[in-house]
C-alpha atoms as one frame of an Amber mdcrd trajectory, in Angstrom:
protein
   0.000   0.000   0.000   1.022   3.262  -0.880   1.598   5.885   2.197  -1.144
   8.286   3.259  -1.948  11.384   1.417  -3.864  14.087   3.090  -6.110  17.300
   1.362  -4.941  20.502   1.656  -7.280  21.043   4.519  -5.631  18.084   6.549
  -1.784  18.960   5.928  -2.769  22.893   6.808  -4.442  21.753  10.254  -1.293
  18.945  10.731   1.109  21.885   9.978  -1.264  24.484  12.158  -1.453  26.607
   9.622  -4.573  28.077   7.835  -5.629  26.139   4.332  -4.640  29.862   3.268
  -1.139  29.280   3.594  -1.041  26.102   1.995  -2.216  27.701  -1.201   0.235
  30.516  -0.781   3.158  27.845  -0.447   2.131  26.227  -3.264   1.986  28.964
  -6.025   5.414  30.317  -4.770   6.676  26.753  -4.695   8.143  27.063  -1.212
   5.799  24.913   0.665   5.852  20.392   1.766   5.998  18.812  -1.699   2.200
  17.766  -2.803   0.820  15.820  -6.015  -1.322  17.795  -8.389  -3.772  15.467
  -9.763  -6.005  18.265 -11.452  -6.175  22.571 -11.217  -8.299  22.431  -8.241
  -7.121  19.049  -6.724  -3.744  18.290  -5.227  -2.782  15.746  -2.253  -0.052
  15.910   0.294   2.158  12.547   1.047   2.457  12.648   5.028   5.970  11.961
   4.665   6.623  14.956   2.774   5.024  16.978   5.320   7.067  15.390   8.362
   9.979  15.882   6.527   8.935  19.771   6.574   8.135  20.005   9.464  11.128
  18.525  10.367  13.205  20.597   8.658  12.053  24.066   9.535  11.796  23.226
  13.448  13.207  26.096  15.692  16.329  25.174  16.679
């Protein structure tokens, strides 16, 4: 089975971060990576988002 992919709606609230900010990520391309599968529907591997969470933690 392939891992878990979440809407933008679930990464923004795993992330704490508004749905708002996911879309602003994404058209700047500076956001967790995320699979577009049409204009108005992409998915976010969890993965990806642990790994960017990870990597912008306070230190």
């Amino acid at each position: 089975m392939a891992g878990k992919y979440l809407t933008t709606a679930q990464a923004a609230e795993y992330l704490g971060v508004s749905n708002r900010t996911m879309r602003r990520w994404r058209s700047r391309n500076i956001g967790p990576a995320y699979v577009r599968y049409s204009d108005r529907t992409c998915r976010y591997p969890l993965g990806g988002l642990e790994r960017f969470r990870a990597d912008h933690a306070a230190r």
